[in-house]
Each structure stands twice: as C-alpha cells, then as structure tokens.
Amino acid sequence: MNEPTAYGRPAGHETAAVEVHTPTPIVPAHTAPLMPVQPGTIPAVASVVLPDGRVVTGYAIEPAKPEPVVAKPAVSRAAVNIALGGVGFLAVCGGLLLLTTFITALTALITQLITLAAVIFGGYVAVQIFKPAGAKSGNTFHIRKAIFKRNHFNG
C-alpha cells in the first residue's frame, strides 16, 4: 500500500493535473476623433504610437520652471538691525545725559537756596546778638532756662 511510485511518493497521493492559464490580450480601443479646443482651457493632449502599433495618449507635461532668484539686498538685515540698535542706544544716552545735567543743575539750585537762607537768617541773628549795648531792644532768647538779655547772661 505504501510502496513508492516512480517519483518517490507513496501510492494514493498522486498530484492533480496542472492547469496553465494564459492571459487573453486586451484589444486596443479606438479613440474618438479629438475636437478642437481653445488654447488655455484644457492642456494639450499628446498621443504616441508605440512600435507594436499601440497608441498611448496623455497630457503633455511641461518642464518644471525654476523659481526666479530673489536679488539679495546690498546690506543684510542683521547689519541694519545692529545699526538701528546703535542709533536707539545713542538716543537713550543723549536723554540720560540731559537727565543727569538737569539733576546736577537742580542740586546746585537747591544748594544755593539753602546757602542764601543760611546767610540771611545767620545775618539777622548776628545783628541781633552783636548790637551795640546802647541800643534798646527787648529781644529775649531762652536757652536751657538761662536768659540772655541785652548781651548779658543772667543765670
């Protein structure tokens, strides 16, 4: 029962017959005649006849056009930004210089006003203290419970 056949397989396991399928060629379809079309609405259709007689039809592909080269400016953006930053810095420095000048002038004015007030008040006090003895004045200055009257200490 399990005796090998001529091909080395046991009996009863014969292979089925092999079927070969051959593709059927497709008959080329005949295209309808082309109608004239105004240019610009539909791209041109190109037809190519192959050596075996088949006709291949398709749209013509226009070659890719390179993008126009944009001319670079003579000066780069970075250089312009740096220059504008320098101009702004100089403007700020000028403003700060004016501000410090104003503060210095204001300080000098306040110092002069204080000095003027001290001179006027000190002069008034000096005139009152150093009056001649014959002058009759009734100014009395109380300092620590001591009384100065007419340049004499009465303690």
mmCIF file of C-alpha atoms in Angstrom:
data_model
loop_
_atom_site.group_PDB
_atom_site.id
_atom_site.type_symbol
_atom_site.label_atom_id
_atom_site.label_comp_id
_atom_site.label_asym_id
_atom_site.label_seq_id
_atom_site.Cartn_x
_atom_site.Cartn_y
_atom_site.Cartn_z
ATOM 1 C CA MET A 1 0.000 0.000 0.000
ATOM 2 C CA ASN A 2 2.729 2.488 0.839
ATOM 3 C CA GLU A 3 5.013 1.466 -1.931
ATOM 4 C CA PRO A 4 6.872 4.314 -3.560
ATOM 5 C CA THR A 5 5.968 5.326 -7.057
ATOM 6 C CA ALA A 6 8.349 6.281 -9.796
ATOM 7 C CA TYR A 7 8.554 9.795 -8.322
ATOM 8 C CA GLY A 8 9.296 8.624 -4.745
ATOM 9 C CA ARG A 9 5.828 9.304 -3.322
ATOM 10 C CA PRO A 10 3.634 6.715 -1.697
ATOM 11 C CA ALA A 11 0.728 5.345 -3.706
ATOM 12 C CA GLY A 12 -2.598 7.119 -3.288
ATOM 13 C CA HIS A 13 -1.013 10.569 -3.074
ATOM 14 C CA GLU A 14 -0.864 11.405 -6.714
ATOM 15 C CA THR A 15 -0.833 15.079 -7.617
ATOM 16 C CA ALA A 16 -3.655 16.670 -9.556
ATOM 17 C CA ALA A 17 -3.207 17.717 -13.130
ATOM 18 C CA VAL A 18 -1.662 21.184 -13.548
ATOM 19 C CA GLU A 19 -3.747 23.734 -15.389
ATOM 20 C CA VAL A 20 -1.998 26.541 -17.243
ATOM 21 C CA HIS A 21 -3.842 29.817 -17.758
ATOM 22 C CA THR A 22 -2.717 32.131 -20.500
ATOM 23 C CA PRO A 23 -3.872 35.762 -20.351
ATOM 24 C CA THR A 24 -6.031 36.962 -23.149
ATOM 25 C CA PRO A 25 -4.727 40.123 -24.788
ATOM 26 C CA ILE A 26 -6.859 43.234 -24.483
ATOM 27 C CA VAL A 27 -7.935 44.593 -27.779
ATOM 28 C CA PRO A 28 -6.923 48.273 -28.004
ATOM 29 C CA ALA A 29 -9.900 50.538 -28.034
ATOM 30 C CA HIS A 30 -10.150 53.018 -30.848
ATOM 31 C CA THR A 31 -10.440 56.540 -29.544
ATOM 32 C CA ALA A 32 -12.935 59.009 -30.887
ATOM 33 C CA PRO A 33 -11.557 61.827 -33.016
ATOM 34 C CA LEU A 34 -10.440 64.844 -30.971
ATOM 35 C CA MET A 35 -12.433 68.024 -31.110
ATOM 36 C CA PRO A 36 -10.504 71.291 -31.423
ATOM 37 C CA VAL A 37 -10.368 73.145 -28.102
ATOM 38 C CA GLN A 38 -9.424 76.732 -27.455
ATOM 39 C CA PRO A 39 -5.915 77.000 -26.052
ATOM 40 C CA GLY A 40 -5.518 77.754 -22.382
ATOM 41 C CA THR A 41 -8.646 75.990 -21.128
ATOM 42 C CA ILE A 42 -7.510 72.365 -21.285
ATOM 43 C CA PRO A 43 -3.897 71.275 -21.557
ATOM 44 C CA ALA A 44 -2.736 69.766 -24.835
ATOM 45 C CA VAL A 45 -3.109 66.010 -25.225
ATOM 46 C CA ALA A 46 -0.195 64.108 -26.743
ATOM 47 C CA SER A 47 -0.503 60.736 -28.496
ATOM 48 C CA VAL A 48 2.438 58.410 -29.037
ATOM 49 C CA VAL A 49 2.377 55.367 -31.338
ATOM 50 C CA LEU A 50 4.447 52.503 -29.956
ATOM 51 C CA PRO A 51 6.398 50.135 -32.276
ATOM 52 C CA ASP A 52 3.867 47.337 -31.757
ATOM 53 C CA GLY A 53 1.052 49.582 -33.006
ATOM 54 C CA ARG A 54 -0.483 50.593 -29.699
ATOM 55 C CA VAL A 55 -1.342 54.265 -29.162
ATOM 56 C CA VAL A 56 -0.642 55.891 -25.789
ATOM 57 C CA THR A 57 -2.496 59.131 -25.138
ATOM 58 C CA GLY A 58 -1.911 61.522 -22.252
ATOM 59 C CA TYR A 59 -1.416 65.075 -21.219
ATOM 60 C CA ALA A 60 1.850 66.743 -22.108
ATOM 61 C CA ILE A 61 3.918 67.589 -19.059
ATOM 62 C CA GLU A 62 5.522 70.987 -19.083
ATOM 63 C CA PRO A 63 9.062 71.062 -17.781
ATOM 64 C CA ALA A 64 9.369 72.486 -14.284
ATOM 65 C CA LYS A 65 10.348 76.127 -14.323
ATOM 66 C CA PRO A 66 12.850 77.148 -11.676
ATOM 67 C CA GLU A 67 11.745 79.806 -9.224
ATOM 68 C CA PRO A 68 13.114 83.253 -10.028
ATOM 69 C CA VAL A 69 16.094 84.133 -7.912
ATOM 70 C CA VAL A 70 15.309 86.930 -5.498
ATOM 71 C CA ALA A 71 18.018 89.565 -5.518
ATOM 72 C CA LYS A 72 19.613 89.943 -2.112
ATOM 73 C CA PRO A 73 19.815 93.462 -0.729
ATOM 74 C CA ALA A 74 23.207 95.145 -0.645
ATOM 75 C CA VAL A 75 23.112 95.241 3.164
ATOM 76 C CA SER A 76 21.975 92.317 5.295
ATOM 77 C CA ARG A 77 19.054 92.602 7.707
ATOM 78 C CA ALA A 78 21.307 91.847 10.667
ATOM 79 C CA ALA A 79 23.545 94.797 9.841
ATOM 80 C CA VAL A 80 20.541 97.104 9.538
ATOM 81 C CA ASN A 81 19.164 95.893 12.888
ATOM 82 C CA ILE A 82 22.520 96.431 14.588
ATOM 83 C CA ALA A 83 22.777 99.939 13.144
ATOM 84 C CA LEU A 84 19.249 100.815 14.266
ATOM 85 C CA GLY A 85 20.022 99.457 17.729
ATOM 86 C CA GLY A 86 23.104 101.695 17.885
ATOM 87 C CA VAL A 87 21.078 104.752 16.886
ATOM 88 C CA GLY A 88 18.494 103.952 19.576
ATOM 89 C CA PHE A 89 21.240 103.472 22.169
ATOM 90 C CA LEU A 90 22.758 106.842 21.271
ATOM 91 C CA ALA A 91 19.343 108.493 21.600
ATOM 92 C CA VAL A 92 18.885 106.955 25.050
ATOM 93 C CA CYS A 93 22.382 108.011 26.105
ATOM 94 C CA GLY A 94 21.668 111.572 24.963
ATOM 95 C CA GLY A 95 18.470 111.577 27.008
ATOM 96 C CA LEU A 96 20.314 110.221 30.042
ATOM 97 C CA LEU A 97 22.995 112.887 29.620
ATOM 98 C CA LEU A 98 20.298 115.573 29.603
ATOM 99 C CA LEU A 99 18.662 113.977 32.641
ATOM 100 C CA THR A 100 21.901 113.927 34.634
ATOM 101 C CA THR A 101 22.588 117.537 33.602
ATOM 102 C CA PHE A 102 19.121 118.540 34.817
ATOM 103 C CA ILE A 103 19.616 116.738 38.145
ATOM 104 C CA THR A 104 23.009 118.414 38.626
ATOM 105 C CA ALA A 105 21.552 121.864 37.911
ATOM 106 C CA LEU A 106 18.636 121.241 40.286
ATOM 107 C CA THR A 107 21.031 120.135 43.035
ATOM 108 C CA ALA A 108 23.142 123.275 42.551
ATOM 109 C CA LEU A 109 19.994 125.469 42.732
ATOM 110 C CA ILE A 110 18.821 123.827 45.961
ATOM 111 C CA THR A 111 22.304 124.187 47.460
ATOM 112 C CA GLN A 112 22.383 127.899 46.577
ATOM 113 C CA LEU A 113 18.916 128.466 48.075
ATOM 114 C CA ILE A 114 19.934 126.764 51.324
ATOM 115 C CA THR A 115 23.128 128.816 51.440
ATOM 116 C CA LEU A 116 21.171 132.037 50.798
ATOM 117 C CA ALA A 117 18.678 131.205 53.565
ATOM 118 C CA ALA A 118 21.532 130.438 55.993
ATOM 119 C CA VAL A 119 23.267 133.733 55.172
ATOM 120 C CA ILE A 120 20.091 135.794 55.588
ATOM 121 C CA PHE A 121 18.992 134.073 58.806
ATOM 122 C CA GLY A 122 22.527 133.998 60.198
ATOM 123 C CA GLY A 123 22.943 137.689 59.404
ATOM 124 C CA TYR A 124 19.710 138.512 61.186
ATOM 125 C CA VAL A 125 20.796 136.544 64.255
ATOM 126 C CA ALA A 126 24.256 138.125 64.192
ATOM 127 C CA VAL A 127 22.772 141.625 64.001
ATOM 128 C CA GLN A 128 20.538 140.885 66.963
ATOM 129 C CA ILE A 129 23.338 139.457 69.068
ATOM 130 C CA PHE A 130 26.083 141.927 68.250
ATOM 131 C CA LYS A 131 24.097 145.180 68.564
ATOM 132 C CA PRO A 132 25.746 147.967 70.396
ATOM 133 C CA ALA A 133 24.976 147.967 74.122
ATOM 134 C CA GLY A 134 23.219 151.336 73.958
ATOM 135 C CA ALA A 135 20.546 150.044 71.659
ATOM 136 C CA LYS A 136 17.273 149.394 73.385
ATOM 137 C CA SER A 137 15.878 146.149 72.244
ATOM 138 C CA GLY A 138 13.646 143.788 74.035
ATOM 139 C CA ASN A 139 14.616 140.548 72.348
ATOM 140 C CA THR A 140 14.932 137.678 74.765
ATOM 141 C CA PHE A 141 16.339 134.258 73.891
ATOM 142 C CA HIS A 142 15.632 131.346 76.252
ATOM 143 C CA ILE A 143 18.238 128.587 76.050
ATOM 144 C CA ARG A 144 18.136 125.868 78.712
ATOM 145 C CA LYS A 145 16.319 128.009 81.190
ATOM 146 C CA ALA A 146 19.020 130.661 81.014
ATOM 147 C CA ILE A 147 18.083 134.146 79.928
ATOM 148 C CA PHE A 148 20.176 136.251 77.606
ATOM 149 C CA LYS A 149 19.043 139.860 77.660
ATOM 150 C CA ARG A 150 20.945 142.680 76.045
ATOM 151 C CA ASN A 151 24.024 140.516 75.618
ATOM 152 C CA HIS A 152 24.281 139.849 79.365
ATOM 153 C CA PHE A 153 23.910 136.462 80.965
ATOM 154 C CA ASN A 154 21.512 136.373 83.919
ATOM 155 C CA GLY A 155 21.663 132.857 85.188
#
